[in-house]
mmCIF file of C-alpha atoms in Angstrom:
data_model
loop_
_atom_site.group_PDB
_atom_site.id
_atom_site.type_symbol
_atom_site.label_atom_id
_atom_site.label_comp_id
_atom_site.label_asym_id
_atom_site.label_seq_id
_atom_site.Cartn_x
_atom_site.Cartn_y
_atom_site.Cartn_z
ATOM 1 C CA UNK A 1246 0.000 0.000 0.000
ATOM 2 C CA UNK A 1247 0.860 3.575 0.203
ATOM 3 C CA UNK A 1248 3.382 5.005 2.575
ATOM 4 C CA UNK A 1249 2.005 5.413 6.037
ATOM 5 C CA UNK A 1250 3.776 8.739 6.198
ATOM 6 C CA UNK A 1251 0.948 10.384 4.288
ATOM 7 C CA UNK A 1252 -1.369 9.948 7.283
ATOM 8 C CA UNK A 1253 1.089 11.194 9.861
ATOM 9 C CA UNK A 1254 0.280 14.614 11.332
ATOM 10 C CA UNK A 1255 3.272 16.967 11.548
ATOM 11 C CA UNK A 1256 5.241 16.162 14.647
ATOM 12 C CA UNK A 1257 2.578 13.763 15.880
ATOM 13 C CA UNK A 1258 3.846 10.738 17.732
ATOM 14 C CA UNK A 1259 0.546 8.948 17.240
ATOM 15 C CA UNK A 1260 0.977 9.138 13.483
ATOM 16 C CA UNK A 1261 4.356 7.553 13.706
ATOM 17 C CA UNK A 1262 3.045 4.755 15.868
ATOM 18 C CA UNK A 1263 0.082 4.191 13.592
ATOM 19 C CA UNK A 1264 2.296 3.892 10.547
ATOM 20 C CA UNK A 1265 3.029 0.277 11.424
ATOM 21 C CA UNK A 1266 -0.632 -0.609 10.928
ATOM 22 C CA UNK A 1267 -1.384 1.209 7.724
ATOM 23 C CA UNK A 1268 1.572 0.224 5.582
ATOM 24 C CA UNK A 1269 5.368 -0.134 5.411
ATOM 25 C CA UNK A 1270 8.182 1.830 3.985
ATOM 26 C CA UNK A 1271 10.540 0.290 1.352
ATOM 27 C CA UNK A 1272 13.297 0.134 3.978
ATOM 28 C CA UNK A 1273 11.082 -1.844 6.354
ATOM 29 C CA UNK A 1274 10.186 -4.334 3.641
ATOM 30 C CA UNK A 1275 13.844 -4.778 2.800
ATOM 31 C CA UNK A 1276 14.628 -5.533 6.457
ATOM 32 C CA UNK A 1277 11.936 -8.225 6.537
ATOM 33 C CA UNK A 1278 13.301 -9.905 3.413
ATOM 34 C CA UNK A 1279 16.843 -9.771 4.810
ATOM 35 C CA UNK A 1280 15.652 -11.359 8.081
ATOM 36 C CA UNK A 1281 13.920 -14.141 6.162
ATOM 37 C CA UNK A 1282 17.055 -14.786 4.106
ATOM 38 C CA UNK A 1283 19.151 -15.003 7.258
ATOM 39 C CA UNK A 1284 16.713 -17.486 8.777
ATOM 40 C CA UNK A 1285 16.910 -19.681 5.683
ATOM 41 C CA UNK A 1286 20.711 -19.419 5.724
ATOM 42 C CA UNK A 1287 20.814 -20.476 9.393
ATOM 43 C CA UNK A 1288 18.624 -23.482 8.606
ATOM 44 C CA UNK A 1289 20.899 -24.517 5.747
ATOM 45 C CA UNK A 1290 23.976 -24.199 7.965
ATOM 46 C CA UNK A 1291 22.492 -26.174 10.853
ATOM 47 C CA UNK A 1292 23.710 -29.804 11.013
ATOM 48 C CA UNK A 1293 21.288 -32.489 10.028
ATOM 49 C CA UNK A 1294 20.192 -35.215 12.420
ATOM 50 C CA UNK A 1295 22.657 -37.603 10.759
ATOM 51 C CA UNK A 1296 25.491 -35.096 11.095
ATOM 52 C CA UNK A 1297 24.689 -34.580 14.785
ATOM 53 C CA UNK A 1298 24.794 -38.337 15.387
ATOM 54 C CA UNK A 1299 28.166 -38.535 13.637
ATOM 55 C CA UNK A 1300 29.538 -35.636 15.708
ATOM 56 C CA UNK A 1301 28.314 -37.222 18.931
ATOM 57 C CA UNK A 1302 29.920 -40.522 17.916
ATOM 58 C CA UNK A 1303 33.170 -38.665 17.138
ATOM 59 C CA UNK A 1304 33.178 -36.990 20.543
ATOM 60 C CA UNK A 1305 32.621 -40.359 22.210
ATOM 61 C CA UNK A 1306 35.462 -41.911 20.197
ATOM 62 C CA UNK A 1307 37.855 -39.066 21.096
ATOM 63 C CA UNK A 1308 36.945 -39.472 24.754
ATOM 64 C CA UNK A 1309 37.661 -43.200 24.570
ATOM 65 C CA UNK A 1310 41.034 -42.572 22.877
ATOM 66 C CA UNK A 1311 41.965 -40.078 25.605
ATOM 67 C CA UNK A 1312 41.392 -42.663 28.322
ATOM 68 C CA UNK A 1313 44.584 -44.462 29.482
ATOM 69 C CA UNK A 1314 44.986 -48.078 28.426
ATOM 70 C CA UNK A 1315 45.239 -50.879 30.971
ATOM 71 C CA UNK A 1316 49.000 -51.037 30.420
ATOM 72 C CA UNK A 1317 49.369 -47.286 30.907
ATOM 73 C CA UNK A 1318 47.346 -47.482 34.121
ATOM 74 C CA UNK A 1319 49.555 -50.303 35.441
ATOM 75 C CA UNK A 1320 52.722 -48.322 34.651
ATOM 76 C CA UNK A 1321 51.272 -45.238 36.368
ATOM 77 C CA UNK A 1322 50.447 -47.308 39.450
ATOM 78 C CA UNK A 1323 54.025 -48.583 39.527
ATOM 79 C CA UNK A 1324 55.388 -45.064 39.935
ATOM 80 C CA UNK A 1325 52.557 -43.744 42.074
ATOM 81 C CA UNK A 1326 53.334 -42.455 45.541
ATOM 82 C CA UNK A 1327 52.582 -45.353 47.900
ATOM 83 C CA UNK A 1328 52.157 -43.166 50.982
ATOM 84 C CA UNK A 1329 49.481 -40.646 51.797
ATOM 85 C CA UNK A 1330 52.052 -37.895 52.305
ATOM 86 C CA UNK A 1331 54.062 -36.172 49.595
ATOM 87 C CA UNK A 1332 57.074 -33.917 50.125
ATOM 88 C CA UNK A 1333 56.622 -30.727 48.135
ATOM 89 C CA UNK A 1334 59.445 -28.307 47.416
ATOM 90 C CA UNK A 1335 58.967 -24.665 48.287
ATOM 91 C CA UNK A 1336 59.192 -22.522 45.127
ATOM 92 C CA UNK A 1337 61.022 -19.822 47.124
ATOM 93 C CA UNK A 1338 64.029 -22.070 47.737
ATOM 94 C CA UNK A 1339 65.556 -21.310 51.117
ATOM 95 C CA UNK A 1340 63.786 -20.735 54.425
ATOM 96 C CA UNK A 1341 65.043 -17.152 54.571
ATOM 97 C CA UNK A 1342 63.677 -16.358 51.095
ATOM 98 C CA UNK A 1343 60.421 -18.110 51.970
ATOM 99 C CA UNK A 1344 59.875 -15.903 55.021
ATOM 100 C CA UNK A 1345 60.955 -12.778 53.190
ATOM 101 C CA UNK A 1346 58.749 -13.296 50.128
ATOM 102 C CA UNK A 1347 55.698 -14.455 52.057
ATOM 103 C CA UNK A 1348 56.044 -11.857 54.818
ATOM 104 C CA UNK A 1349 55.690 -14.539 57.471
ATOM 105 C CA UNK A 1350 57.671 -14.975 60.673
ATOM 106 C CA UNK A 1351 58.177 -18.667 59.888
ATOM 107 C CA UNK A 1352 58.848 -20.599 56.708
ATOM 108 C CA UNK A 1353 56.159 -22.775 55.155
ATOM 109 C CA UNK A 1354 55.905 -26.517 55.805
ATOM 110 C CA UNK A 1355 57.337 -27.488 52.422
ATOM 111 C CA UNK A 1356 60.908 -28.729 51.821
ATOM 112 C CA UNK A 1357 63.572 -26.010 51.563
ATOM 113 C CA UNK A 1358 67.195 -25.873 50.473
ATOM 114 C CA UNK A 1359 70.248 -24.245 51.990
ATOM 115 C CA UNK A 1360 73.389 -23.062 50.258
ATOM 116 C CA UNK A 1361 76.645 -24.930 50.761
ATOM 117 C CA UNK A 1362 79.185 -22.130 51.094
ATOM 118 C CA UNK A 1363 82.829 -23.178 51.235
ATOM 119 C CA UNK A 1364 85.946 -20.956 51.448
ATOM 120 C CA UNK A 1365 86.415 -21.385 47.698
ATOM 121 C CA UNK A 1366 82.768 -20.662 46.766
ATOM 122 C CA UNK A 1367 82.177 -17.577 44.633
ATOM 123 C CA UNK A 1368 78.466 -16.707 44.910
ATOM 124 C CA UNK A 1369 78.738 -14.235 42.045
ATOM 125 C CA UNK A 1370 79.158 -17.202 39.687
ATOM 126 C CA UNK A 1371 75.682 -18.466 40.498
ATOM 127 C CA UNK A 1372 74.463 -22.023 40.882
ATOM 128 C CA UNK A 1373 76.430 -25.036 39.697
ATOM 129 C CA UNK A 1374 74.677 -26.519 36.658
ATOM 130 C CA UNK A 1375 75.224 -30.006 38.093
ATOM 131 C CA UNK A 1376 73.584 -29.089 41.418
ATOM 132 C CA UNK A 1377 73.871 -32.113 43.737
ATOM 133 C CA UNK A 1378 75.426 -34.333 41.042
ATOM 134 C CA UNK A 1379 78.626 -32.266 40.852
ATOM 135 C CA UNK A 1380 81.615 -34.606 41.070
ATOM 136 C CA UNK A 1381 83.963 -31.828 42.170
ATOM 137 C CA UNK A 1382 81.926 -30.312 44.959
ATOM 138 C CA UNK A 1383 85.044 -30.254 47.146
ATOM 139 C CA UNK A 1384 86.630 -27.644 44.871
ATOM 140 C CA UNK A 1385 83.862 -26.325 42.596
ATOM 141 C CA UNK A 1386 83.542 -22.537 42.897
ATOM 142 C CA UNK A 1387 79.846 -22.447 42.006
ATOM 143 C CA UNK A 1388 77.030 -22.495 44.569
ATOM 144 C CA UNK A 1389 75.704 -25.897 45.633
ATOM 145 C CA UNK A 1390 72.689 -26.790 47.733
ATOM 146 C CA UNK A 1391 71.592 -29.332 50.326
ATOM 147 C CA UNK A 1392 68.179 -30.116 51.722
ATOM 148 C CA UNK A 1393 67.291 -28.024 54.783
ATOM 149 C CA UNK A 1394 64.964 -30.427 56.599
ATOM 150 C CA UNK A 1395 62.993 -30.110 59.788
ATOM 151 C CA UNK A 1396 63.031 -33.034 62.217
ATOM 152 C CA UNK A 1397 59.651 -34.194 60.898
ATOM 153 C CA UNK A 1398 60.798 -33.966 57.275
ATOM 154 C CA UNK A 1399 64.043 -35.838 58.025
ATOM 155 C CA UNK A 1400 62.037 -38.575 59.752
ATOM 156 C CA UNK A 1401 59.718 -38.872 56.759
ATOM 157 C CA UNK A 1402 62.633 -39.029 54.289
ATOM 158 C CA UNK A 1403 64.222 -41.786 56.354
ATOM 159 C CA UNK A 1404 60.952 -43.727 56.407
ATOM 160 C CA UNK A 1405 60.511 -43.594 52.629
ATOM 161 C CA UNK A 1406 64.188 -44.460 52.013
ATOM 162 C CA UNK A 1407 65.537 -41.275 50.450
ATOM 163 C CA UNK A 1408 69.288 -41.804 50.119
ATOM 164 C CA UNK A 1409 70.814 -38.832 48.317
ATOM 165 C CA UNK A 1410 70.354 -35.609 50.296
ATOM 166 C CA UNK A 1411 72.476 -33.417 48.035
ATOM 167 C CA UNK A 1412 75.520 -33.414 50.318
ATOM 168 C CA UNK A 1413 77.594 -36.463 49.420
ATOM 169 C CA UNK A 1414 77.343 -37.925 45.925
ATOM 170 C CA UNK A 1415 80.781 -39.473 45.736
ATOM 171 C CA UNK A 1416 79.592 -43.017 46.261
ATOM 172 C CA UNK A 1417 77.196 -42.876 43.295
ATOM 173 C CA UNK A 1418 79.156 -40.636 40.944
ATOM 174 C CA UNK A 1419 82.692 -42.012 41.177
ATOM 175 C CA UNK A 1420 83.956 -45.294 39.807
ATOM 176 C CA UNK A 1421 87.180 -46.877 41.016
ATOM 177 C CA UNK A 1422 89.432 -47.704 38.052
ATOM 178 C CA UNK A 1423 92.842 -49.327 38.031
ATOM 179 C CA UNK A 1424 95.596 -47.703 36.041
ATOM 180 C CA UNK A 1425 98.488 -45.291 36.118
ATOM 181 C CA UNK A 1426 97.600 -42.209 38.137
ATOM 182 C CA UNK A 1427 99.170 -39.277 36.314
ATOM 183 C CA UNK A 1428 98.604 -35.601 37.089
ATOM 184 C CA UNK A 1429 96.274 -33.658 34.829
ATOM 185 C CA UNK A 1430 97.904 -31.517 32.154
ATOM 186 C CA UNK A 1431 96.527 -28.705 29.997
ATOM 187 C CA UNK A 1432 97.620 -27.264 26.672
ATOM 188 C CA UNK A 1433 96.510 -23.693 26.034
ATOM 189 C CA UNK A 1434 96.028 -23.621 22.275
ATOM 190 C CA UNK A 1435 93.670 -23.185 19.342
ATOM 191 C CA UNK A 1436 92.453 -26.692 18.569
ATOM 192 C CA UNK A 1437 91.618 -25.670 15.019
ATOM 193 C CA UNK A 1438 95.355 -25.332 14.325
ATOM 194 C CA UNK A 1439 96.996 -27.550 16.954
ATOM 195 C CA UNK A 1440 98.817 -30.664 15.568
ATOM 196 C CA UNK A 1441 96.978 -33.397 17.465
ATOM 197 C CA UNK A 1442 99.211 -36.042 15.868
ATOM 198 C CA UNK A 1443 101.844 -35.397 18.583
ATOM 199 C CA UNK A 1444 99.725 -37.544 20.916
ATOM 200 C CA UNK A 1445 99.764 -40.583 18.625
ATOM 201 C CA UNK A 1446 100.964 -43.645 20.509
ATOM 202 C CA UNK A 1447 100.414 -41.965 23.890
ATOM 203 C CA UNK A 1448 96.631 -41.803 24.178
ATOM 204 C CA UNK A 1449 94.131 -44.595 23.615
ATOM 205 C CA UNK A 1450 90.971 -43.020 25.062
ATOM 206 C CA UNK A 1451 89.638 -39.591 24.141
ATOM 207 C CA UNK A 1452 86.918 -37.782 26.076
ATOM 208 C CA UNK A 1453 85.746 -34.867 23.924
ATOM 209 C CA UNK A 1454 83.215 -32.156 24.663
ATOM 210 C CA UNK A 1455 83.474 -29.744 21.709
ATOM 211 C CA UNK A 1456 82.038 -26.226 22.030
ATOM 212 C CA UNK A 1457 79.047 -26.978 19.800
ATOM 213 C CA UNK A 1458 77.180 -24.035 18.347
ATOM 214 C CA UNK A 1459 73.752 -24.642 19.908
ATOM 215 C CA UNK A 1460 72.359 -21.275 18.770
ATOM 216 C CA UNK A 1461 72.221 -19.880 22.296
ATOM 217 C CA UNK A 1462 74.154 -17.248 24.235
ATOM 218 C CA UNK A 1463 76.915 -19.050 26.122
ATOM 219 C CA UNK A 1464 79.650 -17.797 28.470
ATOM 220 C CA UNK A 1465 82.320 -19.250 26.169
ATOM 221 C CA UNK A 1466 83.215 -19.256 22.506
ATOM 222 C CA UNK A 1467 81.809 -21.863 20.136
ATOM 223 C CA UNK A 1468 82.885 -23.439 16.863
ATOM 224 C CA UNK A 1469 80.897 -23.596 13.670
ATOM 225 C CA UNK A 1470 79.739 -26.989 12.456
ATOM 226 C CA UNK A 1471 82.443 -27.096 9.777
ATOM 227 C CA UNK A 1472 85.151 -26.105 12.266
ATOM 228 C CA UNK A 1473 84.199 -29.061 14.475
ATOM 229 C CA UNK A 1474 84.217 -31.395 11.472
ATOM 230 C CA UNK A 1475 87.743 -30.238 10.586
ATOM 231 C CA UNK A 1476 89.298 -30.761 14.050
ATOM 232 C CA UNK A 1477 91.134 -33.942 12.910
ATOM 233 C CA UNK A 1478 90.548 -35.728 16.213
ATOM 234 C CA UNK A 1479 91.330 -39.008 14.494
ATOM 235 C CA UNK A 1480 95.029 -38.026 14.313
ATOM 236 C CA UNK A 1481 95.358 -38.611 18.065
ATOM 237 C CA UNK A 1482 95.493 -42.391 17.675
ATOM 238 C CA UNK A 1483 95.079 -45.160 15.135
ATOM 239 C CA UNK A 1484 93.552 -47.679 17.521
ATOM 240 C CA UNK A 1485 91.442 -46.347 20.373
ATOM 241 C CA UNK A 1486 88.028 -45.175 21.512
ATOM 242 C CA UNK A 1487 86.338 -41.817 21.874
ATOM 243 C CA UNK A 1488 83.549 -40.653 24.172
ATOM 244 C CA UNK A 1489 81.905 -37.657 22.516
ATOM 245 C CA UNK A 1490 79.546 -35.403 24.455
ATOM 246 C CA UNK A 1491 76.774 -33.973 22.305
ATOM 247 C CA UNK A 1492 73.677 -31.813 22.718
ATOM 248 C CA UNK A 1493 70.259 -32.395 21.234
ATOM 249 C CA UNK A 1494 70.897 -30.121 18.248
ATOM 250 C CA UNK A 1495 74.267 -31.681 17.485
ATOM 251 C CA UNK A 1496 73.217 -35.342 17.418
ATOM 252 C CA UNK A 1497 73.394 -35.777 13.634
ATOM 253 C CA UNK A 1498 76.428 -33.493 13.406
ATOM 254 C CA UNK A 1499 78.243 -35.637 15.987
ATOM 255 C CA UNK A 1500 77.559 -38.816 14.002
ATOM 256 C CA UNK A 1501 78.923 -37.049 10.923
ATOM 257 C CA UNK A 1502 82.045 -35.958 12.844
ATOM 258 C CA UNK A 1503 82.756 -39.489 14.079
ATOM 259 C CA UNK A 1504 82.640 -40.756 10.498
ATOM 260 C CA UNK A 1505 84.916 -37.963 9.236
ATOM 261 C CA UNK A 1506 87.415 -38.477 12.074
ATOM 262 C CA UNK A 1507 87.643 -42.193 11.273
ATOM 263 C CA UNK A 1508 85.631 -43.704 14.133
ATOM 264 C CA UNK A 1509 82.918 -46.329 14.047
ATOM 265 C CA UNK A 1510 79.936 -45.518 16.220
ATOM 266 C CA UNK A 1511 79.401 -48.329 18.712
ATOM 267 C CA UNK A 1512 76.766 -47.067 21.128
ATOM 268 C CA UNK A 1513 74.815 -44.005 22.166
ATOM 269 C CA UNK A 1514 74.216 -43.273 25.847
ATOM 270 C CA UNK A 1515 71.389 -40.920 26.792
ATOM 271 C CA UNK A 1516 71.873 -38.984 30.032
ATOM 272 C CA UNK A 1517 68.483 -38.331 31.620
ATOM 273 C CA UNK A 1518 69.012 -36.118 34.682
ATOM 274 C CA UNK A 1519 66.533 -37.472 37.204
ATOM 275 C CA UNK A 1520 68.352 -37.019 40.522
ATOM 276 C CA UNK A 1521 68.973 -33.294 40.557
ATOM 277 C CA UNK A 1522 67.556 -31.214 43.351
ATOM 278 C CA UNK A 1523 65.124 -29.358 41.117
#
C-alpha cells in the first residue's frame, strides 16, 4: 500500500506509531526480506540429524582414545606415591627467602634448600649446573645446595628411604678404576690449528666435549659446524676409543664428525638427569 507517512500529522507521535498498521516503507520491507534470508541461511547451515549423530559418535570416540589403556594405568600405578604424604618443594628455595617473600615470621611446611658455602665458593658465579650431582663439589667454585629439613621432614625421608640428600654424591658418581695415576695436564692452544698427531701412541681413550654451536648465548666461545668437522681428532690415535659429548641439536652433526674423524659408532648413551635437586 501507500506510505504510512501520508497519514502522519506533523510532529505527531501517534501518526508515527500508527504507521506500522497502515503500511510499510521500502526500507522496512527490505529488512523483513533480509531477516527471512538469514533465517533460511541459518537453517541450511544447521547440522542435520545424521550429522549430529556422527559428531556425537566422534566426541565419544575421542573421549575413549583419551582414556589411558590398561598397560598405561599399570605403569602409572608402579610409579605412584605409595604413601598418603608427599614432600613438596617450596618454590622460594631457602627458608630465609620463603619468610621474606611471604612476609611470614616462619617458613612454610614445604621442603627447603640451603646453600653450601665453602671458602672457595664464589656466589657471584651463580648455581652449579650439576647441582647435587657435581663430582667436584670439594673444589667447585659455584654455589651448591643441600636439603634443609625439619626433624619431621628428616624422619619422613628416612621412612621412605631417600638416600641422596644433596651433600655427598661421591659413592654414586665415582667409579674406582685401576691404572696409572698421572697428574692432569693442559695445553693452552687453538684446537683448530693444533697438531693433534703429537699424541699418537700416547693416548688410547679420548673424552671430547666440543664447544658446539647450539644457537644460544653461552659464556664461552663456540665453533661452527664445519670447524668441528675439521678438528682432525682421528690423528690422536690409530687404535682407540672416543667418548663424545653432544647436545640435542648436534646429534646428527656428531655422528657425521665421528665418520669424518675415522671412528665407528658403537653405542649411544642418553643422560636423563633425574636425581637433581630441582
